GROMACS .gro file of C-alpha atoms in nm:
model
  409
    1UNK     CA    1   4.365  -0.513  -0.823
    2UNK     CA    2   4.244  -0.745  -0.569
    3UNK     CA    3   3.880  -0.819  -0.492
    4UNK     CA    4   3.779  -0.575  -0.191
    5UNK     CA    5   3.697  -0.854   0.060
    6UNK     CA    6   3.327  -0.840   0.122
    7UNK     CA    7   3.235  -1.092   0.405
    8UNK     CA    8   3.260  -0.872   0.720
    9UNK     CA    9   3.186  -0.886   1.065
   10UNK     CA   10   3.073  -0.655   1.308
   11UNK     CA   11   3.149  -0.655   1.633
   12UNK     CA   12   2.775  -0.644   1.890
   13UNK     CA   13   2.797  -0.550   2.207
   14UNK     CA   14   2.523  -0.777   2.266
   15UNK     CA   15   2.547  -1.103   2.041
   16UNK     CA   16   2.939  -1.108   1.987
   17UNK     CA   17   3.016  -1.124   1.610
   18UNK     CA   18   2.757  -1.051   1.367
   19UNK     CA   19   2.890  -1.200   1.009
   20UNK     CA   20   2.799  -1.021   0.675
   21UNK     CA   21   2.727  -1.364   0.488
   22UNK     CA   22   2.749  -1.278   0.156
   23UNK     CA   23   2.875  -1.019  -0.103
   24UNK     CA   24   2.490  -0.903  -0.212
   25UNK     CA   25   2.411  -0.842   0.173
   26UNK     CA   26   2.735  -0.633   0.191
   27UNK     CA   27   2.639  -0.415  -0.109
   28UNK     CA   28   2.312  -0.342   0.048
   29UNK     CA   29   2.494  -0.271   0.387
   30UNK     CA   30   2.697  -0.034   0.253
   31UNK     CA   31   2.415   0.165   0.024
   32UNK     CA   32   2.396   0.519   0.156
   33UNK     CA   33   2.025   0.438   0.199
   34UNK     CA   34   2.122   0.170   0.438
   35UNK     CA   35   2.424   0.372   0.607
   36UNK     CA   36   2.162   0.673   0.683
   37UNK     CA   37   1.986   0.412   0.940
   38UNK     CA   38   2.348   0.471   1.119
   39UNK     CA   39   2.247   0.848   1.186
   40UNK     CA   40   1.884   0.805   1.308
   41UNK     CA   41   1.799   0.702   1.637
   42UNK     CA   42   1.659   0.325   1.748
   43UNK     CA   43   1.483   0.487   2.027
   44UNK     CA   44   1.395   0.836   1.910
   45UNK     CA   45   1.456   1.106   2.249
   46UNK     CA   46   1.443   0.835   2.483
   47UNK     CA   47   1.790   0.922   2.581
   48UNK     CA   48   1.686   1.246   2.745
   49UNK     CA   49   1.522   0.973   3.026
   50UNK     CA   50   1.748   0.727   2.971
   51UNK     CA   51   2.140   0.850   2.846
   52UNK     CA   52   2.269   0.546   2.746
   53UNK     CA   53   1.969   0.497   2.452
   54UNK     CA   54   2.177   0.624   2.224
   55UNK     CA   55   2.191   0.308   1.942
   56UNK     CA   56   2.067   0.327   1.600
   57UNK     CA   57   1.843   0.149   1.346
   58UNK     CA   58   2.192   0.048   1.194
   59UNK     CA   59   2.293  -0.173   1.501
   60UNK     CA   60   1.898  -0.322   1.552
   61UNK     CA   61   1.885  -0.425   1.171
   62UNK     CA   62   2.244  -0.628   1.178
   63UNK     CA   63   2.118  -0.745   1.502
   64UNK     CA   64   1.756  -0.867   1.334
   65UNK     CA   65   1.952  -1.028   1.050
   66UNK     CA   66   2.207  -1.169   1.309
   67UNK     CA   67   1.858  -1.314   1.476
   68UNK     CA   68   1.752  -1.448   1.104
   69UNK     CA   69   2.086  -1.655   1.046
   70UNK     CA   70   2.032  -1.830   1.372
   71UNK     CA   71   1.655  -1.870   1.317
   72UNK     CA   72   1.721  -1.990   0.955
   73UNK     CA   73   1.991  -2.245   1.120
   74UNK     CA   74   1.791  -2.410   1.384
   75UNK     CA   75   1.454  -2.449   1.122
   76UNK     CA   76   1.703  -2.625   0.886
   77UNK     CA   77   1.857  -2.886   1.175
   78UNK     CA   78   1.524  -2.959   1.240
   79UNK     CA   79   1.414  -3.002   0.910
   80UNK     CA   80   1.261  -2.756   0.723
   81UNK     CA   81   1.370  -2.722   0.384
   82UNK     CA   82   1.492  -2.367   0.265
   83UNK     CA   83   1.647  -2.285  -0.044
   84UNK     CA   84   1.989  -2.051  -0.051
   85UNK     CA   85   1.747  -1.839  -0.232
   86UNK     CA   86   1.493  -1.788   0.047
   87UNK     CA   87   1.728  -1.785   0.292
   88UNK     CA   88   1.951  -1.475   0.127
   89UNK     CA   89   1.586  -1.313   0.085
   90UNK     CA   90   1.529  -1.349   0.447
   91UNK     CA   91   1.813  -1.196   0.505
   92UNK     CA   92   1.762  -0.895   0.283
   93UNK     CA   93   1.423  -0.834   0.411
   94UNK     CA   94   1.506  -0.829   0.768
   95UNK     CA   95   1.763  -0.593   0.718
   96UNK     CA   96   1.563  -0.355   0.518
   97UNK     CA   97   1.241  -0.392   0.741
   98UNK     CA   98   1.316  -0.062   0.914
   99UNK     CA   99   1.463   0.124   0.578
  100UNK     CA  100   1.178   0.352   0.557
  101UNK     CA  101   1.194   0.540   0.895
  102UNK     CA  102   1.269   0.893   0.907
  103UNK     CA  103   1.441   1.053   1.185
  104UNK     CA  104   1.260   1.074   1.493
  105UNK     CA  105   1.005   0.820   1.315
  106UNK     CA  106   0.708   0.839   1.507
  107UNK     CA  107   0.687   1.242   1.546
  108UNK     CA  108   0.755   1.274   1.165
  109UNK     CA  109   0.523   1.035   1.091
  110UNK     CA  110   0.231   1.214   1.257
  111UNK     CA  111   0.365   1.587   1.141
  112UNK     CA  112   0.548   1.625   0.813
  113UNK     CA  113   0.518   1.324   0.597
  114UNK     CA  114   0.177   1.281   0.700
  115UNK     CA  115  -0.090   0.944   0.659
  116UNK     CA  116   0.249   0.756   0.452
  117UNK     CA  117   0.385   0.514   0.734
  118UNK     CA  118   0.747   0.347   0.735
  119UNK     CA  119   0.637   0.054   0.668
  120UNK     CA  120   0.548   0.185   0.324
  121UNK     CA  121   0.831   0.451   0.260
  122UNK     CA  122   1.029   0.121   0.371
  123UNK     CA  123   0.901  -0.083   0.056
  124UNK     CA  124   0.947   0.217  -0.177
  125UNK     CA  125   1.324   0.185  -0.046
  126UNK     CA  126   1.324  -0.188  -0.157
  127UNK     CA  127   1.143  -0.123  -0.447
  128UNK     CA  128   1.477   0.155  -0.584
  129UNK     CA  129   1.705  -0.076  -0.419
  130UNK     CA  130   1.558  -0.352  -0.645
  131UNK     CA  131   1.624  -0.174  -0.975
  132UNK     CA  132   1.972  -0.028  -0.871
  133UNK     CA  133   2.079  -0.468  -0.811
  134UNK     CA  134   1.864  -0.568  -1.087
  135UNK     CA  135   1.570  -0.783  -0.945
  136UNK     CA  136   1.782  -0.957  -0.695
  137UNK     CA  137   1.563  -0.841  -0.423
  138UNK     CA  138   1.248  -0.985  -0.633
  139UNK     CA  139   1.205  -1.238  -0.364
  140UNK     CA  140   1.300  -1.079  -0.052
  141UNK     CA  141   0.989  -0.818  -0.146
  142UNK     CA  142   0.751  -1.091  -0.220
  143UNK     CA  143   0.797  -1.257   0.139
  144UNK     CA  144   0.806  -0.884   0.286
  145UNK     CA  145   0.454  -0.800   0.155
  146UNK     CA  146   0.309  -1.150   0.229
  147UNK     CA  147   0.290  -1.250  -0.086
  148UNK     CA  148   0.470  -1.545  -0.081
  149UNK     CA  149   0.308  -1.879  -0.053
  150UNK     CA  150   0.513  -1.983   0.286
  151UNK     CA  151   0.378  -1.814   0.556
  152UNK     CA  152   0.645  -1.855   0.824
  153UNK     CA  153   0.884  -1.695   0.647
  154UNK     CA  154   0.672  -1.327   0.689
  155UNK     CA  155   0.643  -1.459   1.054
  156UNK     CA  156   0.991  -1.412   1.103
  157UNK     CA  157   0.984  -1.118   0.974
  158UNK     CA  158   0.669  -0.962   1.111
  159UNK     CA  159   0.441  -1.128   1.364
  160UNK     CA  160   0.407  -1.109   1.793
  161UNK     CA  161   0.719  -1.324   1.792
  162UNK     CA  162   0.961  -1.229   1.527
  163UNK     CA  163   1.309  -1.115   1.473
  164UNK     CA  164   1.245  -0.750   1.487
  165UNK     CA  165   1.104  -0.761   1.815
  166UNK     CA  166   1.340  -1.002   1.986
  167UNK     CA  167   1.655  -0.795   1.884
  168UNK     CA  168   1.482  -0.445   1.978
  169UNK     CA  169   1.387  -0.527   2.312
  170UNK     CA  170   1.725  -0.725   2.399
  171UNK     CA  171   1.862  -0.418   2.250
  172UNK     CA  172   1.640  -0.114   2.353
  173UNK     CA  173   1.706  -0.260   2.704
  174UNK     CA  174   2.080  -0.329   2.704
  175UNK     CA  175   2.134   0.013   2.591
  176UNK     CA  176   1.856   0.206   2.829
  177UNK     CA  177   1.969   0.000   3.138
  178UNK     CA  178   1.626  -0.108   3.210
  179UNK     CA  179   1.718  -0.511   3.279
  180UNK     CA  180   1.310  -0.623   3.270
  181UNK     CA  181   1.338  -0.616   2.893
  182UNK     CA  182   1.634  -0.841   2.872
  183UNK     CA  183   1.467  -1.106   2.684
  184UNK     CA  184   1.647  -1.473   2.605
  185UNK     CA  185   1.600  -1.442   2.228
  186UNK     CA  186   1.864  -1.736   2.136
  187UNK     CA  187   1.615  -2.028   2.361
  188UNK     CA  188   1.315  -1.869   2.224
  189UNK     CA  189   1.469  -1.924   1.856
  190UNK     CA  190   1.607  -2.265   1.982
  191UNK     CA  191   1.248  -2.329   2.013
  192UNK     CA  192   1.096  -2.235   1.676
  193UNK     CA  193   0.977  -2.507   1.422
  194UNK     CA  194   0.779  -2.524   1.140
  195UNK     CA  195   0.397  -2.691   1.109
  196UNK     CA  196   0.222  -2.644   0.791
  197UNK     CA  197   0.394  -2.352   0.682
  198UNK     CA  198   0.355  -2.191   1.030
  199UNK     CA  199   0.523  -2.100   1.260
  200UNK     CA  200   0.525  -2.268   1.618
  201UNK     CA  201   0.714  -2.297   1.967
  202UNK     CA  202   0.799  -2.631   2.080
  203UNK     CA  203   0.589  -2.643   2.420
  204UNK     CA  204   0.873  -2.651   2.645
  205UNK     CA  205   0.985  -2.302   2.515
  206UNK     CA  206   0.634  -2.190   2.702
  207UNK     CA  207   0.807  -2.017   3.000
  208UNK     CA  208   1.044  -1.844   2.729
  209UNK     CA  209   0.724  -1.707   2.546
  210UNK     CA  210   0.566  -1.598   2.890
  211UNK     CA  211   0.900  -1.395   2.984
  212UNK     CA  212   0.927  -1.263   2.662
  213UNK     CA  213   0.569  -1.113   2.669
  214UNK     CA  214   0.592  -0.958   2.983
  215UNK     CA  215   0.911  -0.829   2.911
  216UNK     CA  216   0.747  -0.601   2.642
  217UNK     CA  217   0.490  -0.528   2.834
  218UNK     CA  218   0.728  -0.389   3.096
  219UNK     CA  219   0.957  -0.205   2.783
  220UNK     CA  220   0.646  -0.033   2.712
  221UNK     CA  221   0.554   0.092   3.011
  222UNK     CA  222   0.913   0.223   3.147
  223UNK     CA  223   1.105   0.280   2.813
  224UNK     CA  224   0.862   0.366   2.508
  225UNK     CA  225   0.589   0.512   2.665
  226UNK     CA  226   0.755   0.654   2.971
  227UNK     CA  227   0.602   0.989   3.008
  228UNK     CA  228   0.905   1.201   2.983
  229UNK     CA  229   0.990   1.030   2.674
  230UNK     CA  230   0.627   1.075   2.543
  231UNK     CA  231   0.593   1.404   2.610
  232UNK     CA  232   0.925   1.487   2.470
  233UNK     CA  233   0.788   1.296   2.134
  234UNK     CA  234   0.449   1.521   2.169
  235UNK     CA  235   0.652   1.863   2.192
  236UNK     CA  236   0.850   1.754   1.846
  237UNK     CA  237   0.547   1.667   1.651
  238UNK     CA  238   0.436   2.034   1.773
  239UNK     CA  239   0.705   2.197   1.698
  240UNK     CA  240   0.724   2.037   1.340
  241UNK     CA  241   0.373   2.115   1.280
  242UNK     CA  242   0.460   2.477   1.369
  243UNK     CA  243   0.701   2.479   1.131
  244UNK     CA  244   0.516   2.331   0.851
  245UNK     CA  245   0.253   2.554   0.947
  246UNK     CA  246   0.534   2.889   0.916
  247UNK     CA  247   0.658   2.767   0.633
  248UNK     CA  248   0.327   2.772   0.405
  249UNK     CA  249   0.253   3.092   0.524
  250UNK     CA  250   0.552   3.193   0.351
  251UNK     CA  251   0.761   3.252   0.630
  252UNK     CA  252   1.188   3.151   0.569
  253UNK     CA  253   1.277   2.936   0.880
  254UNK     CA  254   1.642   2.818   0.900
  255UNK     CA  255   1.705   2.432   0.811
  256UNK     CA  256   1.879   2.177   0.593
  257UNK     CA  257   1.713   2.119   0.225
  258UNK     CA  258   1.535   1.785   0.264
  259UNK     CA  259   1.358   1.917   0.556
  260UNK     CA  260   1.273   2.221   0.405
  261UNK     CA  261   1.127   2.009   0.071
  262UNK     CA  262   0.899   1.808   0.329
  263UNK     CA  263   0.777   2.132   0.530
  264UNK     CA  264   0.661   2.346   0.200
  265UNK     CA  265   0.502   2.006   0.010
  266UNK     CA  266   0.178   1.820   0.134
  267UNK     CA  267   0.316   1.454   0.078
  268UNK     CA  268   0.113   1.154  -0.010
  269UNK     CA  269   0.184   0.797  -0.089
  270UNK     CA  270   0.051   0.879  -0.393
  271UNK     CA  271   0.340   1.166  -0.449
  272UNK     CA  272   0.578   0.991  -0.336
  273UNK     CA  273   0.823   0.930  -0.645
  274UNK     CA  274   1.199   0.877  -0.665
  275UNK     CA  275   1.311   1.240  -0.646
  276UNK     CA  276   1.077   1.253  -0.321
  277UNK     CA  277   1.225   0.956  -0.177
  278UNK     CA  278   1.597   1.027  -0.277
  279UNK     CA  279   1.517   1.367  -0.069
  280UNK     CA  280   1.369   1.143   0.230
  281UNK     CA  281   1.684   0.890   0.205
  282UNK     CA  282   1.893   1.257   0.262
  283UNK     CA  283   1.653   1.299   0.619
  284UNK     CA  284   1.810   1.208   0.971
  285UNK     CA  285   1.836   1.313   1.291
  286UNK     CA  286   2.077   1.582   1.237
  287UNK     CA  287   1.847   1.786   1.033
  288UNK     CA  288   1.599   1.770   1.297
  289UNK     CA  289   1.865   1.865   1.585
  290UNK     CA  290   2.055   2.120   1.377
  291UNK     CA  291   1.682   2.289   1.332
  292UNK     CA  292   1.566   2.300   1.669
  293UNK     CA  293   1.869   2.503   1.754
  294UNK     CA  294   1.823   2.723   1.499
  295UNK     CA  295   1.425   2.758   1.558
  296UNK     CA  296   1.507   2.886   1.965
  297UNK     CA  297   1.590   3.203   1.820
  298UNK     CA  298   1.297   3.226   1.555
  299UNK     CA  299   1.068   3.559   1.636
  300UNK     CA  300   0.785   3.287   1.659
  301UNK     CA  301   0.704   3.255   2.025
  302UNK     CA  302   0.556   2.862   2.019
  303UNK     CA  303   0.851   2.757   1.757
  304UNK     CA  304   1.074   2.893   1.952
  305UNK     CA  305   0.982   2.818   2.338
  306UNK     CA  306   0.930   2.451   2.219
  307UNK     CA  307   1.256   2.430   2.061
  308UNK     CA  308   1.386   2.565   2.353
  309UNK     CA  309   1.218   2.314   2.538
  310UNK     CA  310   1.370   1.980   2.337
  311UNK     CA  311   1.768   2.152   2.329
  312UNK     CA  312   1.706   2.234   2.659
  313UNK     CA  313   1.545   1.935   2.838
  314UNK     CA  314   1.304   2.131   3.030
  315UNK     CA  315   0.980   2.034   2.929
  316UNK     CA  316   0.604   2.039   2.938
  317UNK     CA  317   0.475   1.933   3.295
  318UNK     CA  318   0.250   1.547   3.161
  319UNK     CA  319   0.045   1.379   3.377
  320UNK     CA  320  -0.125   1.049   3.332
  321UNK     CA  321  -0.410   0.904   3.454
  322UNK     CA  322  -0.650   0.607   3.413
  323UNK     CA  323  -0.928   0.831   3.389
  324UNK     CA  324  -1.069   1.060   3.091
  325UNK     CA  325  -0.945   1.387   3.069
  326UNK     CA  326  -1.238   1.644   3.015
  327UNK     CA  327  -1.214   1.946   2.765
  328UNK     CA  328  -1.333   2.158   3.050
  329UNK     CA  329  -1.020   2.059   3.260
  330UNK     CA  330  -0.770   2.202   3.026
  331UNK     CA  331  -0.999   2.511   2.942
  332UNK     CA  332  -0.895   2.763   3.281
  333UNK     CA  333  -0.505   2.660   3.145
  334UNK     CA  334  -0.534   2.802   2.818
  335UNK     CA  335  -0.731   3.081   2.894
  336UNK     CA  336  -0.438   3.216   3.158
  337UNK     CA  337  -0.161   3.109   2.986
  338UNK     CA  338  -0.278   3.305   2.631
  339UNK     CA  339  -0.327   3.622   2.874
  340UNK     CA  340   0.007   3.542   3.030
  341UNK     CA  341   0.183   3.512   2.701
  342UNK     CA  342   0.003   3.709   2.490
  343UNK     CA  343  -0.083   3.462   2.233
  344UNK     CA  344  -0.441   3.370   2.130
  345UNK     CA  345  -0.659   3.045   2.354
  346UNK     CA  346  -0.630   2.880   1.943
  347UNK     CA  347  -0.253   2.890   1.959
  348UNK     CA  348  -0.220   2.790   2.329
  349UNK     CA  349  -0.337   2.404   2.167
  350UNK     CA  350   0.076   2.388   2.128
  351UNK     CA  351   0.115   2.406   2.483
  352UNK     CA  352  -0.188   2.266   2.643
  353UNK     CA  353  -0.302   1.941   2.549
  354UNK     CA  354  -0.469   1.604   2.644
  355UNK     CA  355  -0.450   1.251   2.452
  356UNK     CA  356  -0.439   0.881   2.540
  357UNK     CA  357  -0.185   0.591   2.535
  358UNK     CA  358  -0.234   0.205   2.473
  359UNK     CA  359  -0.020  -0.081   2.563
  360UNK     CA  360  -0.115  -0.471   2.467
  361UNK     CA  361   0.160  -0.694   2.498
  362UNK     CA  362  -0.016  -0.968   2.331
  363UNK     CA  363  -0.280  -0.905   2.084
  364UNK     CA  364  -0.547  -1.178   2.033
  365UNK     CA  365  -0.664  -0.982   1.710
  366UNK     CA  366  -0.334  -1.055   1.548
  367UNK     CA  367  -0.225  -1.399   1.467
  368UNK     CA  368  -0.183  -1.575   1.759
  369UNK     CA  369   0.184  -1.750   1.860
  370UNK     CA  370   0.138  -2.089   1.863
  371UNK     CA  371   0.278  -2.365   2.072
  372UNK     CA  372   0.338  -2.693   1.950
  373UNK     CA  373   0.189  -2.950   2.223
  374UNK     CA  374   0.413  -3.284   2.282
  375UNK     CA  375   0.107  -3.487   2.173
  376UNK     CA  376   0.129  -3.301   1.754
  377UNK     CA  377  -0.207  -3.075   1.883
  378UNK     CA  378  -0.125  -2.688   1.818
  379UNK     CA  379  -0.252  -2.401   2.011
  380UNK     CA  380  -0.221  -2.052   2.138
  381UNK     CA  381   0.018  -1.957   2.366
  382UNK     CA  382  -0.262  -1.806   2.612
  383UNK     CA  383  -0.491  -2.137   2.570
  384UNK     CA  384  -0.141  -2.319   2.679
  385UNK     CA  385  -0.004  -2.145   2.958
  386UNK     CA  386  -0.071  -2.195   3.316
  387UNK     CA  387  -0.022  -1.820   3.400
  388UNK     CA  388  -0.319  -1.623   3.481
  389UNK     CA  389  -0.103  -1.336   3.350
  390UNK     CA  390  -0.116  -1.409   3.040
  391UNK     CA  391  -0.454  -1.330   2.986
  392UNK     CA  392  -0.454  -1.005   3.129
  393UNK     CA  393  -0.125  -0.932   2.900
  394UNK     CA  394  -0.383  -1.002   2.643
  395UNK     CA  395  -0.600  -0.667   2.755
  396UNK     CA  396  -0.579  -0.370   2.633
  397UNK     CA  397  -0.505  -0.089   2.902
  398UNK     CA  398  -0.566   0.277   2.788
  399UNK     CA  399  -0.410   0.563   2.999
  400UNK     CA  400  -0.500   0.929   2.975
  401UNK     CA  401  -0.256   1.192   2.955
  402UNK     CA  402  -0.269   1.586   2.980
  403UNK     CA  403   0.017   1.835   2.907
  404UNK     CA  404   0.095   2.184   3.082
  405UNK     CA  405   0.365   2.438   3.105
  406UNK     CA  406   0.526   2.387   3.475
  407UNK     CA  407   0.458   2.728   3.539
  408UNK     CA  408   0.078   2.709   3.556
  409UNK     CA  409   0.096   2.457   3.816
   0.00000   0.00000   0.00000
């Protein structure tokens, strides 16, 4: 029989040909755990603002490793010395980075598997994968939890100017159609080098840096926290805790078995063991879909009218604002809406609510990206650029937000 041929390529709509480089990466490609990330959403329900945003965490992690072969390329012409064995386990960590998200991350994440964040769930993943390809990923774990002793490597992977970022916002705005978030990841990567284990841009990738900056600050604003999207995000953490909620009390509600497992048990990091996380690997969009259109025709009025509400794309009325929204505000809402529906002011929380959003494009808390100066001398990016911008990019702006039914305006 011959040997299945096991050095791929996939064909990007944005970077051409992405190549599978070797038969371990394949393997781990092809793990169901892996091949779930093809059936959960990159951008969550973005797509009910923005149709085409229908991509998954399948495409953005080939694209991140796609990122890391070029990255890996340019440090060595330049170079920095790295070993086919750190290389491979930069691969293998950038492609698992995003293993651990359930569907609709950010909504489960605050509802049903509650306080354990993907980021964790995503080294639990490595962890099983790990013992099913005996220790090979030994390495790629030790440079994903920052334990190895050279830095850049986990800057790649996670810092303000990594991989992860420069694929999802090429991709996120490709795929949404929103052309401020095109970034030019290739120059910026062109423009990466290595100083004492860190990493750096070579100062005449500055303008590169500055673009790609405001570029996420712009994604942020219209694409992930656009207030249809956000709102639409809000009503599916309700409607989840609803159901968790239903559930305990003992009430049967109609939905696949993994979901159902995650609704009727309180998990923690702590409980989190391989039966628990096979279950969670068995967790994707379509169990949250093929709920909500069973939960319309629950007798439950809130589960219901929000699932209604998702299916139906006719939402909760949000408004935002730069001011604080006052308890007292919302209080004349609830009280005519529970005598309107018949439900009591407690439960009318699922319907009427206030909260805030925060977008920093650059965080001066976090390590800073660093710009390699002609003369040797190293410094941040904000210290080094001539745009005023820059420094406001650096402050945080908060924006207040309060939810209604349309029909109480």
């Amino acid at each position: 029989m011959s040997q299945i041929n096991k050095l791929k390529i996939f064909n990007d709509p944005i970077y051409g040909f992405i190549t599978i480089p070797n038969a371990l990466i394949y393997d781990l490609v092809q793990h169901p755990y892996f091949q779930r990330l093809r059936r959960i959403s990159q951008m969550g329900l973005s797509y009910l603002v923005y149709p085409g945003a229908n991509h998954t965490r399948f495409h953005h992690a080939l694209g991140c490793m796609h990122l890391m072969q070029e990255a890996v390329d340019v440090l060595r012409f330049k170079g920095v010395l790295i070993s086919p064995e750190e290389e491979n386990a930069l691969y293998i960590a950038i492609l698992l980075h995003d293993i651990g998200h359930g569907p609709f991350s950010h909504a489960m994440e605050k509802s049903i598997v509650e306080d354990v964040h993907h980021e964790e769930i995503s080294l639990l993943f490595m962890n099983q994968l790990n013992v099913e390809f005996n220790g090979q990923l030994n390495l790629a774990i030790q440079i994903f939890k920052g334990e190895y002793h050279r830095k850049f490597m986990l800057q790649l992977i996670s810092s303000q100017l990594d991989m992860d970022r420069m694929d999802y916002l090429k991709r996120d705005s490709f795929y949404s159609g929103v052309a401020e978030g095109n970034v030019n990841s290739e120059r910026l990567i062109q423009m990466m080098n290595v100083v004492d284990d860190s990493l750096v841009i070579e100062e005449k990738g500055i303008y590169s840096v500055e673009k790609f900056l405001m570029s996420r600050r712009l994604m942020y604003w219209q694409v992930y926290l656009h207030k249809t999207s956000l709102v639409a995000e809000l009503i599916l953490m309700k409607i989840l805790k609803r159901a968790k909620e239903l559930t305990l009390k003992g009430i049967d509600l109609p939905c696949s078995k993994p979901l159902l497992f995650f609704m009727q048990n309180k998990i923690t990091l702590a409980s989190f063991d391989a039966q628990t996380l096979d279950l969670f690997g068995q967790l994707d969009d379509f169990d949250i879909i093929g709920a909500l259109k069973a939960w319309q025709k629950q007798d439950d009025f809130i589960l219901s009218s929000l699932s209604k509400m998702i299916v139906n794309r006719d939402l909760l009325k949000i408004k935002l604002t730069s001011e604080k929204v006052l308890f007292e505000e919302l209080q004349p809402l609830k009280e005519r809406f529970s005598l309107e529906n018949n439900i009591s002011v407690a439960d009318t929380n699922y319907f009427i609510f206030k909260g805030k959003i925060k977008n920093q494009a650059y965080s001066k808390e976090a390590e800073p990206i660093h710009i390699l100066k002609k003369d040797g001398t190293i410094e941040d990016v904000v210290e080094s650029s001539d745009q005023l911008n820059l420094k406001s990019l650096s402050k945080l702006v908060t924006k207040y937000y309060i939810c209604f039914p349309k029909q109480l305006l």
